[in-house]
Coordinates of C-alpha atoms and ligand atoms in Angstrom, one line a residue:
M1 CA 8.8 26.4 -17.0
F2 CA 7.6 29.5 -15.2
L3 CA 5.0 30.0 -17.8
K4 CA 3.7 26.5 -17.5
S5 CA 3.4 26.7 -13.7
L6 CA 1.8 30.1 -14.0
S7 CA -0.9 28.9 -16.4
I8 CA -1.7 25.9 -14.1
S9 CA -2.1 28.2 -11.1
L10 CA -4.2 30.6 -13.2
V11 CA -6.5 27.9 -14.4
L12 CA -6.9 26.6 -10.9
S13 CA -7.6 29.9 -9.3
L14 CA -10.2 30.6 -11.9
L15 CA -11.8 27.3 -11.0
L16 CA -11.7 28.4 -7.4
G17 CA -13.9 31.4 -7.9
P18 CA -17.4 30.0 -8.2
I19 CA -17.3 27.7 -5.2
S20 CA -19.8 29.6 -3.2
V21 CA -22.3 29.6 -6.1
L22 CA -22.5 25.8 -6.1
A23 CA -25.7 24.4 -4.7
D24 CA -25.2 21.1 -2.9
G25 CA -25.8 18.3 -5.3
N26 CA -25.9 20.5 -8.4
F27 CA -23.7 18.2 -10.4
T28 CA -24.0 20.2 -13.6
A29 CA -22.0 23.0 -12.3
F30 CA -19.8 20.7 -10.2
L31 CA -19.1 18.4 -13.2
S32 CA -17.9 21.1 -15.6
Q33 CA -15.5 22.4 -13.0
Y34 CA -14.3 19.0 -11.9
V35 CA -13.8 18.0 -15.6
S36 CA -11.7 21.2 -16.2
A37 CA -9.6 20.6 -13.1
L38 CA -8.9 17.0 -14.1
Q39 CA -8.0 18.1 -17.7
S40 CA -5.6 20.8 -16.4
A41 CA -3.9 18.2 -14.2
G42 CA -3.3 15.8 -17.1
F43 CA -6.2 13.4 -16.5
S44 CA -8.2 14.2 -19.7
G45 CA -9.0 10.5 -20.2
I46 CA -11.1 10.2 -17.1
A47 CA -12.4 13.7 -17.6
N48 CA -13.8 12.5 -21.0
A49 CA -15.2 9.4 -19.2
L50 CA -17.1 11.5 -16.7
E51 CA -18.7 13.4 -19.6
A52 CA -19.6 10.1 -21.2
I53 CA -21.4 8.9 -18.1
N54 CA -23.2 12.2 -17.6
G55 CA -26.7 11.5 -18.8
T56 CA -27.0 8.0 -17.5
T57 CA -29.0 7.4 -14.3
V58 CA -26.1 5.7 -12.6
G59 CA -23.7 8.4 -13.6
E60 CA -25.9 11.3 -12.5
Q61 CA -26.5 9.6 -9.1
L62 CA -22.8 9.2 -8.7
L63 CA -21.9 12.8 -9.7
S64 CA -24.7 14.2 -7.5
R65 CA -23.1 12.5 -4.5
L66 CA -19.7 13.8 -5.4
A67 CA -21.2 17.3 -5.8
N68 CA -22.7 17.2 -2.3
T69 CA -19.9 19.0 -0.6
T70 CA -21.2 18.1 2.9
N71 CA -19.5 14.8 2.4
N72 CA -15.9 13.9 1.7
Y73 CA -14.7 11.4 -0.8
T74 CA -11.4 9.7 -1.7
V75 CA -11.2 9.4 -5.5
F76 CA -8.8 7.2 -7.5
V77 CA -8.1 8.7 -11.0
P78 CA -6.6 6.4 -13.6
D79 CA -4.0 8.1 -15.9
N80 CA -4.6 8.6 -19.6
D81 CA -2.7 5.5 -20.6
A82 CA -4.9 3.3 -18.4
V83 CA -8.1 4.9 -19.6
R84 CA -7.0 4.3 -23.2
R85 CA -6.7 0.6 -22.5
I86 CA -10.2 0.1 -21.1
P87 CA -11.9 -2.6 -23.2
T88 CA -14.7 -1.2 -25.3
S89 CA -16.9 -3.9 -23.8
I90 CA -16.9 -1.6 -20.7
S91 CA -16.5 1.8 -22.1
S92 CA -19.1 1.5 -24.8
N93 CA -21.9 1.0 -22.3
A94 CA -22.1 4.2 -20.4
S95 CA -24.2 2.8 -17.5
F96 CA -21.8 -0.1 -17.0
F97 CA -18.9 2.3 -17.3
A98 CA -20.4 4.5 -14.6
E99 CA -20.5 1.5 -12.3
Y100 CA -16.8 0.9 -12.9
I101 CA -16.1 4.5 -12.1
S102 CA -18.1 4.2 -8.9
Y103 CA -15.6 1.6 -7.8
H104 CA -12.9 4.3 -7.9
I105 CA -14.7 6.5 -5.3
V106 CA -14.5 5.7 -1.6
E107 CA -16.7 7.3 1.1
G108 CA -14.7 9.6 3.4
D109 CA -11.4 11.5 3.4
F110 CA -8.5 9.0 3.6
T111 CA -5.8 11.6 4.1
N112 CA -3.3 10.5 6.7
T113 CA -3.7 13.4 9.1
T114 CA -0.9 12.3 11.4
N115 CA 1.5 13.2 8.5
S116 CA 1.4 16.9 9.2
S117 CA 4.9 18.2 8.7
S118 CA 3.9 21.4 6.9
S119 CA 7.1 23.2 7.7
G120 CA 9.6 21.4 5.6
G121 CA 10.4 23.6 2.7
G122 CA 13.7 21.8 2.4
S123 CA 12.9 18.8 0.3
S124 CA 14.4 20.4 -2.7
S125 CA 15.2 18.1 -5.5
T126 CA 11.7 17.6 -6.7
T127 CA 11.5 19.0 -10.2
S128 CA 8.0 19.2 -11.5
S129 CA 6.8 22.7 -12.3
V130 CA 3.6 22.1 -10.3
T131 CA 5.7 21.4 -7.2
S132 CA 7.9 24.4 -7.7
S133 CA 5.0 26.7 -8.0
T134 CA 3.8 25.3 -4.7
S135 CA 6.8 26.4 -2.8
T136 CA 6.6 30.0 -4.1
S137 CA 2.9 30.5 -3.5
S138 CA 2.2 28.5 -0.4
G139 CA 5.1 29.5 1.7
S140 CA 3.1 30.3 4.9
T141 CA 0.2 28.0 4.7
S142 CA -0.5 25.9 7.8
S143 CA -3.8 24.3 7.8
A144 CA -4.9 21.5 5.5
S145 CA -8.4 22.7 5.1
A146 CA -7.9 23.2 1.5
T147 CA -9.9 26.0 -0.1
T148 CA -7.5 28.8 -0.3
A149 CA -5.8 29.7 -3.6
A150 CA -2.3 29.1 -2.1
L151 CA -3.1 25.5 -1.5
F152 CA -3.9 24.9 -5.1
G153 CA -0.3 25.1 -6.0
R154 CA 0.2 21.7 -4.6
L155 CA -2.5 20.2 -6.9
F156 CA -1.3 16.9 -8.0
A157 CA 2.2 17.4 -6.7
V158 CA 4.0 14.2 -7.2
L159 CA 3.8 12.3 -3.9
P160 CA 7.0 12.1 -2.0
R161 CA 7.3 9.0 0.1
A162 CA 5.8 9.0 3.6
G163 CA 7.9 10.8 6.2
S164 CA 10.0 12.8 3.7
G165 CA 8.9 16.0 5.3
S166 CA 6.5 17.2 2.7
S167 CA 3.2 18.9 3.2
N168 CA 1.5 17.1 0.4
P169 CA -1.5 15.1 1.5
Q170 CA -0.6 11.5 1.9
P171 CA -3.1 8.6 1.6
Y172 CA -3.8 6.7 4.8
A173 CA -2.4 3.2 4.2
G174 CA -1.4 0.3 6.4
I175 CA 2.0 -1.3 5.9
Y176 CA 1.8 -4.8 4.6
P177 CA 0.5 -7.2 5.9
N178 CA -1.7 -4.5 7.4
V179 CA -4.0 -3.1 4.8
T180 CA -6.5 -0.3 4.6
I181 CA -10.1 -0.9 3.4
G182 CA -12.6 1.7 2.4
R183 CA -16.2 1.4 1.2
T184 CA -16.7 2.5 -2.4
L185 CA -19.8 3.8 -4.1
L186 CA -20.1 0.6 -6.2
N187 CA -23.5 -0.9 -5.3
S188 CA -24.8 -2.4 -8.6
S189 CA -26.5 -5.7 -8.2
D190 CA -24.8 -6.8 -11.4
L191 CA -21.4 -6.6 -9.7
V192 CA -21.9 -6.8 -5.9
H193 CA -23.6 -9.3 -3.6
L194 CA -22.5 -8.4 -0.1
E195 CA -24.6 -8.9 3.0
G196 CA -27.0 -6.1 3.8
N197 CA -26.8 -4.8 0.2
Q198 CA -23.6 -3.1 1.2
S199 CA -21.4 -1.4 -1.4
Q200 CA -18.1 -3.1 -2.5
V201 CA -14.9 -2.3 -0.8
L202 CA -11.4 -1.4 -2.0
A203 CA -8.2 -2.4 -0.3
W204 CA -4.7 -1.0 -0.4
T205 CA -1.4 -1.2 1.4
R206 CA 2.3 -0.1 1.3
Y207 CA 4.4 -3.1 0.7
T208 CA 7.3 -1.4 2.3
P209 CA 7.1 1.4 4.9
D210 CA 8.4 4.1 2.5
G211 CA 7.0 2.5 -0.7
N212 CA 4.1 3.6 -2.9
V213 CA 0.6 2.8 -2.0
T214 CA -0.5 -0.2 -4.0
M215 CA -4.1 -1.4 -4.6
L216 CA -4.6 -5.0 -3.6
N217 CA -5.9 -7.6 -6.0
Q218 CA -5.4 -5.3 -9.0
A219 CA -3.1 -5.4 -11.9
S220 CA -3.0 -2.9 -14.7
F221 CA -3.7 -4.0 -18.2
T222 CA 0.1 -4.2 -18.7
G223 CA 0.4 -6.6 -15.7
Q224 CA 2.0 -4.1 -13.3
N225 CA 0.7 -3.4 -9.9
I226 CA -1.6 -0.4 -9.7
S227 CA -0.2 2.3 -7.4
I228 CA -0.9 5.8 -6.4
T229 CA 1.4 8.2 -8.4
N230 CA 0.3 11.7 -7.1
S231 CA -2.3 13.1 -4.8
T232 CA -4.1 16.3 -4.0
T233 CA -7.1 17.8 -2.3
W234 CA -9.8 19.5 -4.4
R235 CA -12.8 20.8 -2.5
N236 CA -14.4 17.8 -0.8
L237 CA -12.4 15.3 -2.8
F238 CA -9.0 13.7 -1.9
I239 CA -7.9 12.8 -5.4
N240 CA -5.2 10.1 -6.1
G241 CA -3.8 9.5 -9.5
I242 CA -3.2 5.8 -10.3
N243 CA -1.5 4.0 -13.1
G244 CA -4.4 1.6 -13.9
V245 CA -8.1 1.1 -14.0
L246 CA -9.6 -0.7 -10.9
I247 CA -11.7 -3.7 -11.8
P248 CA -14.4 -4.7 -9.3
P249 CA -13.8 -8.0 -7.5
G250 CA -14.9 -11.2 -9.4
N251 CA -16.4 -14.3 -8.0
F252 CA -14.9 -17.1 -5.9
S253 CA -13.8 -19.2 -8.9
S254 CA -11.8 -16.3 -10.3
A255 CA -10.2 -15.7 -6.9
L256 CA -9.2 -19.3 -6.6
N257 CA -7.7 -19.1 -10.1
A258 CA -5.9 -15.8 -9.5
T259 CA -4.4 -17.2 -6.3
N260 CA -3.4 -20.5 -7.8
T261 CA -5.1 -22.4 -5.0
T262 CA -5.6 -25.5 -7.1
A263 CA -5.6 -28.0 -4.2
L264 CA -8.6 -26.5 -2.5
T265 CA -10.2 -26.1 -5.9
A266 CA -9.9 -29.9 -6.4
L267 CA -11.3 -30.6 -3.0
L268 CA -14.3 -28.3 -3.6
S269 CA -15.0 -30.0 -6.8
T270 CA -15.8 -33.3 -4.9
V271 CA -18.1 -31.7 -2.4
Q272 CA -21.7 -30.4 -2.3
L273 CA -23.0 -27.8 0.1
P274 CA -26.5 -27.1 1.3
V275 CA -28.2 -23.9 -0.1
F276 CA -31.0 -21.8 1.3
N277 CA -33.8 -23.9 -0.3
G278 CA -32.6 -27.1 1.4
T279 CA -31.0 -28.7 -1.5
N280 CA -27.4 -29.4 -2.1
E281 CA -25.4 -27.7 -4.8
T282 CA -21.8 -27.9 -6.0
A283 CA -19.6 -26.3 -3.5
I284 CA -18.3 -23.6 -5.8
G285 CA -21.8 -22.8 -7.0
A286 CA -23.1 -22.6 -3.4
L287 CA -20.3 -20.4 -2.2
Q288 CA -20.7 -18.1 -5.2
N289 CA -24.4 -17.7 -4.5
A290 CA -23.9 -16.7 -0.9
T291 CA -24.5 -13.1 0.2
G292 CA -21.6 -12.2 2.3
I293 CA -19.0 -14.8 2.9
T294 CA -15.5 -15.1 4.4
Y295 CA -13.5 -18.1 3.0
F296 CA -10.2 -19.1 4.6
V297 CA -8.5 -20.7 1.6
P298 CA -5.6 -23.1 2.4
N299 CA -2.8 -22.6 -0.1
N300 CA -1.3 -25.6 -2.0
L301 CA 1.5 -26.1 0.5
A302 CA -1.2 -26.6 3.3
F303 CA -2.3 -29.8 1.6
T304 CA 0.6 -31.9 3.0
S305 CA 0.8 -35.6 2.2
D306 CA -0.8 -36.3 5.7
V307 CA -3.7 -34.0 4.9
N308 CA -4.1 -35.5 1.5
S309 CA -4.1 -39.1 2.8
T310 CA -6.7 -38.2 5.5
L311 CA -8.9 -36.6 2.9
Q312 CA -8.4 -39.7 0.7
G313 CA -9.7 -41.8 3.6
L314 CA -12.9 -39.7 3.7
Q315 CA -13.7 -40.0 0.0
S316 CA -16.8 -42.1 0.6
N317 CA -17.9 -40.0 3.6
T318 CA -19.5 -37.1 1.8
S319 CA -20.9 -35.4 4.9
A320 CA -17.5 -35.4 6.6
L321 CA -15.9 -33.8 3.6
Q322 CA -18.8 -31.3 3.5
T323 CA -18.1 -30.4 7.1
V324 CA -14.3 -30.0 6.5
V325 CA -15.2 -27.5 3.8
Q326 CA -17.8 -25.7 5.9
N327 CA -15.2 -25.3 8.7
H328 CA -13.3 -23.0 6.4
Y329 CA -15.9 -20.3 6.0
I330 CA -18.2 -17.8 7.7
N331 CA -21.6 -17.5 6.2
G332 CA -23.3 -14.1 6.0
T333 CA -20.3 -11.9 7.1
S334 CA -17.4 -10.4 5.2
L335 CA -14.7 -10.4 7.8
Y336 CA -12.0 -8.2 6.3
S337 CA -8.5 -8.6 7.9
T338 CA -8.8 -5.1 9.3
L339 CA -11.8 -6.3 11.4
I340 CA -9.8 -9.0 13.1
D341 CA -8.1 -8.4 16.4
N342 CA -7.4 -10.6 19.5
S343 CA -11.0 -10.3 20.6
T344 CA -12.6 -11.4 17.4
T345 CA -14.7 -14.5 17.4
A346 CA -16.9 -16.0 14.6
V347 CA -18.8 -19.2 13.8
S348 CA -18.0 -21.4 10.9
A349 CA -20.6 -22.5 8.4
A350 CA -20.4 -25.9 10.2
G351 CA -21.3 -24.2 13.5
E352 CA -17.9 -24.3 15.1
N353 CA -16.2 -21.4 17.0
L354 CA -13.4 -19.6 15.2
T355 CA -11.1 -17.3 17.2
F356 CA -8.2 -15.2 16.1
F357 CA -5.0 -13.8 17.3
V358 CA -2.8 -11.0 16.0
N359 CA 0.9 -10.6 17.0
S360 CA 4.0 -9.2 15.5
T361 CA 4.3 -12.2 13.2
G362 CA 0.9 -11.8 11.7
T363 CA -2.8 -12.8 12.0
F364 CA -3.8 -16.4 12.9
I365 CA -7.0 -18.2 12.9
N366 CA -7.8 -20.8 15.5
G367 CA -10.4 -23.2 14.0
A368 CA -12.4 -26.2 15.2
N369 CA -10.5 -29.1 16.6
N370 CA -7.6 -26.8 17.8
T371 CA -6.4 -26.3 14.2
V372 CA -4.3 -23.1 13.7
A373 CA -3.2 -21.4 10.5
Q374 CA -1.7 -18.1 9.6
I375 CA -3.2 -15.7 7.1
V376 CA -0.4 -15.4 4.5
R377 CA -2.3 -13.3 2.1
P378 CA -5.2 -11.1 3.4
D379 CA -8.2 -9.7 1.7
V380 CA -8.6 -11.3 -1.7
L381 CA -11.9 -9.5 -2.4
L382 CA -14.9 -11.3 -3.9
D383 CA -18.1 -9.9 -5.4
N384 CA -19.8 -11.5 -2.4
G385 CA -17.3 -11.3 0.4
V386 CA -13.6 -11.9 1.0
A387 CA -11.1 -14.7 1.0
H388 CA -7.9 -15.0 3.1
I389 CA -5.2 -17.3 2.0
I390 CA -4.0 -19.4 4.9
N391 CA -1.1 -21.8 5.3
G392 CA -2.9 -24.8 6.9
V393 CA -6.0 -26.8 6.5
L394 CA -8.5 -26.3 9.4
F395 CA -9.1 -30.0 9.5
S396 CA -12.2 -30.7 11.5
T397 CA -15.3 -32.9 11.0
D398 CA -17.0 -31.4 14.0
S399 CA -20.3 -29.6 13.3
D400 CA -23.3 -28.1 15.0
P401 CA -26.0 -27.2 12.4
A402 CA -28.2 -25.4 15.0
V403 CA -25.3 -23.1 16.0
A404 CA -24.5 -22.5 12.4
S405 CA -28.0 -21.6 11.6
S406 CA -28.4 -19.1 14.4
A407 CA -25.0 -17.5 13.7
Y408 CA -26.2 -17.0 10.1
Q409 CA -29.5 -15.4 11.2
S410 CA -27.6 -13.2 13.6
A411 CA -25.1 -12.1 10.9
T412 CA -27.9 -11.3 8.5
S413 CA -29.7 -9.1 11.0
V414 CA -26.4 -7.3 11.9
A415 CA -25.7 -6.7 8.2
A416 CA -29.2 -5.3 7.7
Q417 CA -28.5 -2.5 10.3
S418 CA -25.1 -1.6 8.8
T419 CA -24.5 2.1 8.2
T420 CA -22.1 3.7 5.8
E421 CA -18.5 3.9 6.9
T422 CA -16.7 7.1 6.1
G423 CA -13.3 6.0 7.3
P424 CA -11.2 2.8 7.2
I425 CA -13.1 -0.3 8.0
A426 CA -11.6 -1.6 11.2
A427 CA -12.3 -3.4 14.4
S428 CA -13.9 -1.2 17.0
T429 CA -11.2 -0.8 19.6
T430 CA -13.6 0.3 22.3
T431 CA -12.7 -1.1 25.6
Q432 CA -16.3 -2.1 26.6
S433 CA -16.2 -5.8 26.8
S434 CA -19.6 -7.4 27.2
T435 CA -22.6 -7.3 24.9
T436 CA -22.2 -4.5 22.5
S437 CA -19.1 -5.1 20.4
S438 CA -20.7 -3.4 17.4
T439 CA -19.8 -4.3 13.9
T440 CA -17.3 -7.1 14.1
A441 CA -18.2 -10.7 13.5
S442 CA -18.2 -11.3 17.3
Q443 CA -21.9 -10.4 16.9
T444 CA -22.5 -13.6 15.2
T445 CA -21.9 -15.6 18.4
S446 CA -24.3 -13.6 20.4
A447 CA -27.5 -15.6 19.7
Ligands
NAG1 C1 -25.8 15.9 1.2 O1 -25.4 14.9 2.1 C2 -26.0 15.1 3.4 C3 -25.3 14.0 4.3 O2 -25.3 12.8 3.7 C4 -27.5 14.9 3.3 O3 -28.1 15.0 4.6 C5 -28.0 15.9 2.3 O4 -29.4 15.7 2.1 C6 -27.3 15.8 1.0 N1 -27.7 17.0 0.2 C7 -28.2 16.8 -1.0 C8 -28.6 18.0 -1.8 O5 -28.4 15.7 -1.5
NAG2 C1 -26.9 24.4 -11.2 O1 -25.8 25.2 -11.6 C2 -26.0 25.7 -12.9 C3 -24.7 26.5 -13.2 O2 -24.3 27.3 -12.2 C4 -27.2 26.7 -12.9 O3 -27.4 27.2 -14.2 C5 -28.4 25.9 -12.5 O4 -29.5 26.7 -12.4 C6 -28.2 25.1 -11.1 N1 -29.3 24.2 -10.9 C7 -29.9 24.1 -9.8 C8 -31.0 23.1 -9.7 O5 -29.6 24.8 -8.8
NAG3 C1 -23.9 17.0 -18.5 O1 -25.2 16.8 -19.0 C2 -26.0 18.0 -19.0 C3 -27.3 17.6 -19.5 O2 -27.9 16.5 -18.8 C4 -25.4 19.1 -19.8 O3 -26.1 20.3 -19.6 C5 -24.0 19.3 -19.3 O4 -23.3 20.3 -20.1 C6 -23.1 18.1 -19.3 N1 -21.9 18.4 -18.7 C7 -20.7 18.0 -19.2 C8 -19.5 18.5 -18.5 O5 -20.6 17.3 -20.2
NAG4 C1 -0.1 12.7 -12.1 O1 0.4 11.4 -12.5 C2 0.0 10.9 -13.8 C3 0.6 9.6 -14.0 O2 -0.1 8.7 -13.2 C4 0.4 11.9 -14.9 O3 -0.2 11.5 -16.1 C5 -0.1 13.3 -14.5 O4 0.4 14.2 -15.5 C6 0.3 13.7 -13.1 N1 -0.2 15.0 -12.9 C7 0.6 15.9 -12.3 C8 -0.1 17.3 -12.2 O5 1.7 15.7 -11.9
NAG5 C1 -14.9 16.6 5.5 O1 -13.6 17.0 5.6 C2 -13.4 18.3 6.3 C3 -12.0 18.7 6.3 O2 -11.2 17.6 6.6 C4 -14.0 18.1 7.7 O3 -13.9 19.3 8.4 C5 -15.4 17.7 7.6 O4 -15.9 17.4 8.9 C6 -15.6 16.4 6.8 N1 -17.0 16.2 6.6 C7 -17.6 15.0 6.9 C8 -19.0 14.9 6.6 O5 -16.9 14.1 7.4
NAG6 C1 0.7 8.2 8.5 O1 1.9 9.0 8.4 C2 2.9 8.7 9.4 C3 4.0 9.7 9.2 O2 4.5 9.7 7.9 C4 3.4 7.3 9.1 O3 4.3 6.9 10.1 C5 2.2 6.3 9.3 O4 2.5 5.0 9.0 C6 1.0 6.8 8.4 N1 -0.1 6.0 8.7 C7 -1.0 5.5 7.8 C8 -2.1 4.6 8.3 O5 -0.9 5.8 6.6
NAG7 C1 0.1 -4.0 11.8 O1 -0.8 -3.7 12.8 C2 -0.6 -4.3 14.1 C3 -1.8 -3.9 15.0 O2 -2.1 -2.6 14.9 C4 0.7 -3.7 14.6 O3 1.0 -4.2 15.9 C5 1.9 -4.0 13.6 O4 3.0 -3.4 14.0 C6 1.5 -3.5 12.2 N1 2.5 -4.0 11.3 C7 3.1 -3.2 10.4 C8 4.0 -3.8 9.5 O5 2.8 -2.0 10.4
NAG8 C1 6.5 4.9 -6.9 O1 5.8 5.8 -7.7 C2 6.6 6.8 -8.4 C3 5.6 7.8 -9.1 O2 4.8 7.1 -9.9 C4 7.4 6.0 -9.4 O3 8.2 6.9 -10.1 C5 8.3 5.0 -8.7 O4 9.0 4.2 -9.6 C6 7.4 4.1 -7.8 N1 8.2 3.2 -7.0 C7 8.1 1.9 -7.1 C8 9.0 1.2 -6.2 O5 7.3 1.3 -7.7
NAG9 C1 0.5 -23.1 -9.0 O1 0.7 -24.1 -8.1 C2 1.3 -25.3 -8.6 C3 1.2 -26.4 -7.6 O2 1.7 -25.9 -6.4 C4 2.7 -24.9 -9.1 O3 3.3 -26.1 -9.7 C5 2.6 -23.8 -10.1 O4 3.9 -23.4 -10.5 C6 1.8 -22.6 -9.6 N1 1.6 -21.6 -10.6 C7 1.8 -20.3 -10.4 C8 1.5 -19.5 -11.6 O5 2.1 -19.9 -9.4
NAG10 C1 -6.9 -19.3 -14.7 O1 -7.6 -19.1 -15.8 C2 -6.8 -18.9 -17.0 C3 -7.7 -18.6 -18.2 O2 -8.7 -17.8 -17.8 C4 -6.0 -20.2 -17.3 O3 -5.2 -20.0 -18.4 C5 -5.2 -20.5 -16.1 O4 -4.6 -21.7 -16.3 C6 -6.0 -20.6 -14.8 N1 -5.2 -20.8 -13.7 C7 -5.4 -21.7 -12.8 C8 -4.5 -21.8 -11.6 O5 -6.4 -22.4 -12.8
NAG11 C1 -32.4 -24.5 -5.0 O1 -31.7 -23.4 -5.4 C2 -30.7 -23.6 -6.4 C3 -30.0 -22.3 -6.7 O2 -29.3 -21.9 -5.6 C4 -31.4 -24.1 -7.7 O3 -30.5 -24.4 -8.7 C5 -32.3 -25.3 -7.4 O4 -33.0 -25.7 -8.5 C6 -33.2 -25.0 -6.2 N1 -33.9 -26.3 -5.9 C7 -35.2 -26.3 -5.6 C8 -35.8 -27.6 -5.3 O5 -35.9 -25.3 -5.6
NAG12 C1 -26.8 -32.8 1.3 O1 -25.5 -33.4 1.5 C2 -25.4 -34.0 2.8 C3 -24.0 -34.5 3.0 O2 -23.6 -35.3 1.9 C4 -26.4 -35.1 3.0 O3 -26.3 -35.7 4.3 C5 -27.8 -34.6 2.8 O4 -28.7 -35.6 2.8 C6 -27.9 -33.9 1.4 N1 -29.2 -33.2 1.4 C7 -30.0 -33.3 0.3 C8 -31.3 -32.6 0.3 O5 -29.6 -34.0 -0.7

């Protein structure tokens, strides 16, 4: 046991040596050291994958960004079992594989910095040899600024639960229904169609306050939730081991399928929606072709017998049904749950005002015609936006196409100015009230 921990420390301190030699963006040097570090920590599967994408344009761009130590990244590293299960349809195409890997890298350092109890040597019963070598070598470390040999002892130490008094880096994560959302490096037009050509996001949460951090909308190939198993800091990377491979979000149809929202699916199949060139298209097709969308998806229970009979009465009124559907989404904006607070306002695709309120029970949407529903499942990510599952139908046949159109124009110009986030995507909590409420959807009302 001593030998094993010694050799891990040795390998890691050898890796430490040449840091100052690295030129920013020299991914050749960076890659070989990163690959060795991953191998020594038990992640040889992903280490091999990185070598496989080395040589593709997408892979080299990705690795150059990681190697730029000016910037911090949070990296999710699938364990060997997960990597083995990757279908060859993905792994045999190195460029495509590189795109998948880019969905595992988030801009910025998502370490929870308020979790800084570096004194607690007492949390004894942890047994891994890596952890025990930590306590001998790092006894007097205080800062988390991560490039001294002593700190390498904690490389990939198994994560204790939040608040257990450990000095291991902990991921920043909301407690469900609060989630944390970060912007990844996945930007391929094959897989992402967000407003302003933004990169895809990744969402995670703790389902219980002292539980593991679980990735939203992701299941491993064995059907389990994908969670973080261990974490460390290595140079400019905050690295989190996970027990699955993250799959980039699919389209609206697959989200409806995955959430079993069959009643809305049935309604959408009877409706056509206008698309950019002035024609109507099937609702699903139109929604999937949008660039940046937020859909409030009523669950099956929301379609009560009252709602169903009212809808039945509108069967011959295609434009009223179209408006009901349009009052459930925002066109041109991905309004993640973390962007919603009590001051958030938006405009539906029918041109009606949407407001929100957040209290200890949860997050609620106030739609046209004084309809109210609660978000019961936030942030079902889409390749072109986000869906939130709600517990009521926002039943309104009110519309104002001119307002809808200007809200869309405004959302599009806001998206075009977006800059890269290097921290959790969240509502700006600045107290300034009037015109400049920055990146939230409240901009869409300003025209
Ligand atoms: C590293 O990133 C910084 C900040 O994004 C950028 O200004 C700089 O040009 C990058 N360096 C290289 C070598 O790409
Ligand atoms: C990158 O690093 C390698 C290994 O240290 C070195 O041989 C190479 O010259 C460097 N390339 C550049 C462009 O600095
Ligand atoms: C990555 O590819 C370069 C050539 O493009 C090669 O020199 C280098 O050894 C490769 N690195 C790894 C870790 O495979
Ligand atoms: C981190 O966890 C993974 C399982 O997800 C395991 O395969 C790996 O060996 C662990 N690494 C260390 C250093 O504990
Ligand atoms: C990266 O993280 C370090 C250590 O936490 C911090 O000092 C530095 O400002 C961060 N760099 C950027 C570009 O955010
Ligand atoms: C950060 O850590 C503190 C202390 O463990 C915990 O109470 C808090 O919920 C964490 N916050 C986030 C966002 O992870
Ligand atoms: C979620 O966030 C809200 C607003 O910050 C907060 O009031 C609430 O207590 C949080 N809920 C949980 C479970 O952490
Ligand atoms: C949390 O993660 C640890 C480490 O992978 C695992 O042993 C434990 O079973 C997980 N707990 C739950 C509740 O999934
Ligand atoms: C999907 O919803 C239907 C109708 O509410 C229900 O009968 C069925 O059990 C659900 N299926 C799953 C997998 O949740
Ligand atoms: C979702 O799709 C799968 C096949 O891809 C199908 O077996 C399943 O019934 C679908 N579920 C729903 C709710 O439509
Ligand atoms: C309008 O765009 C849709 C695709 O969104 C296309 O299927 C349709 O043919 C176009 N119609 C015209 C008249 O260009
Ligand atoms: C699109 O559908 C609406 C509502 O059914 C209808 O009023 C409109 O005329 C249709 N537009 C076209 C170009 O067919």
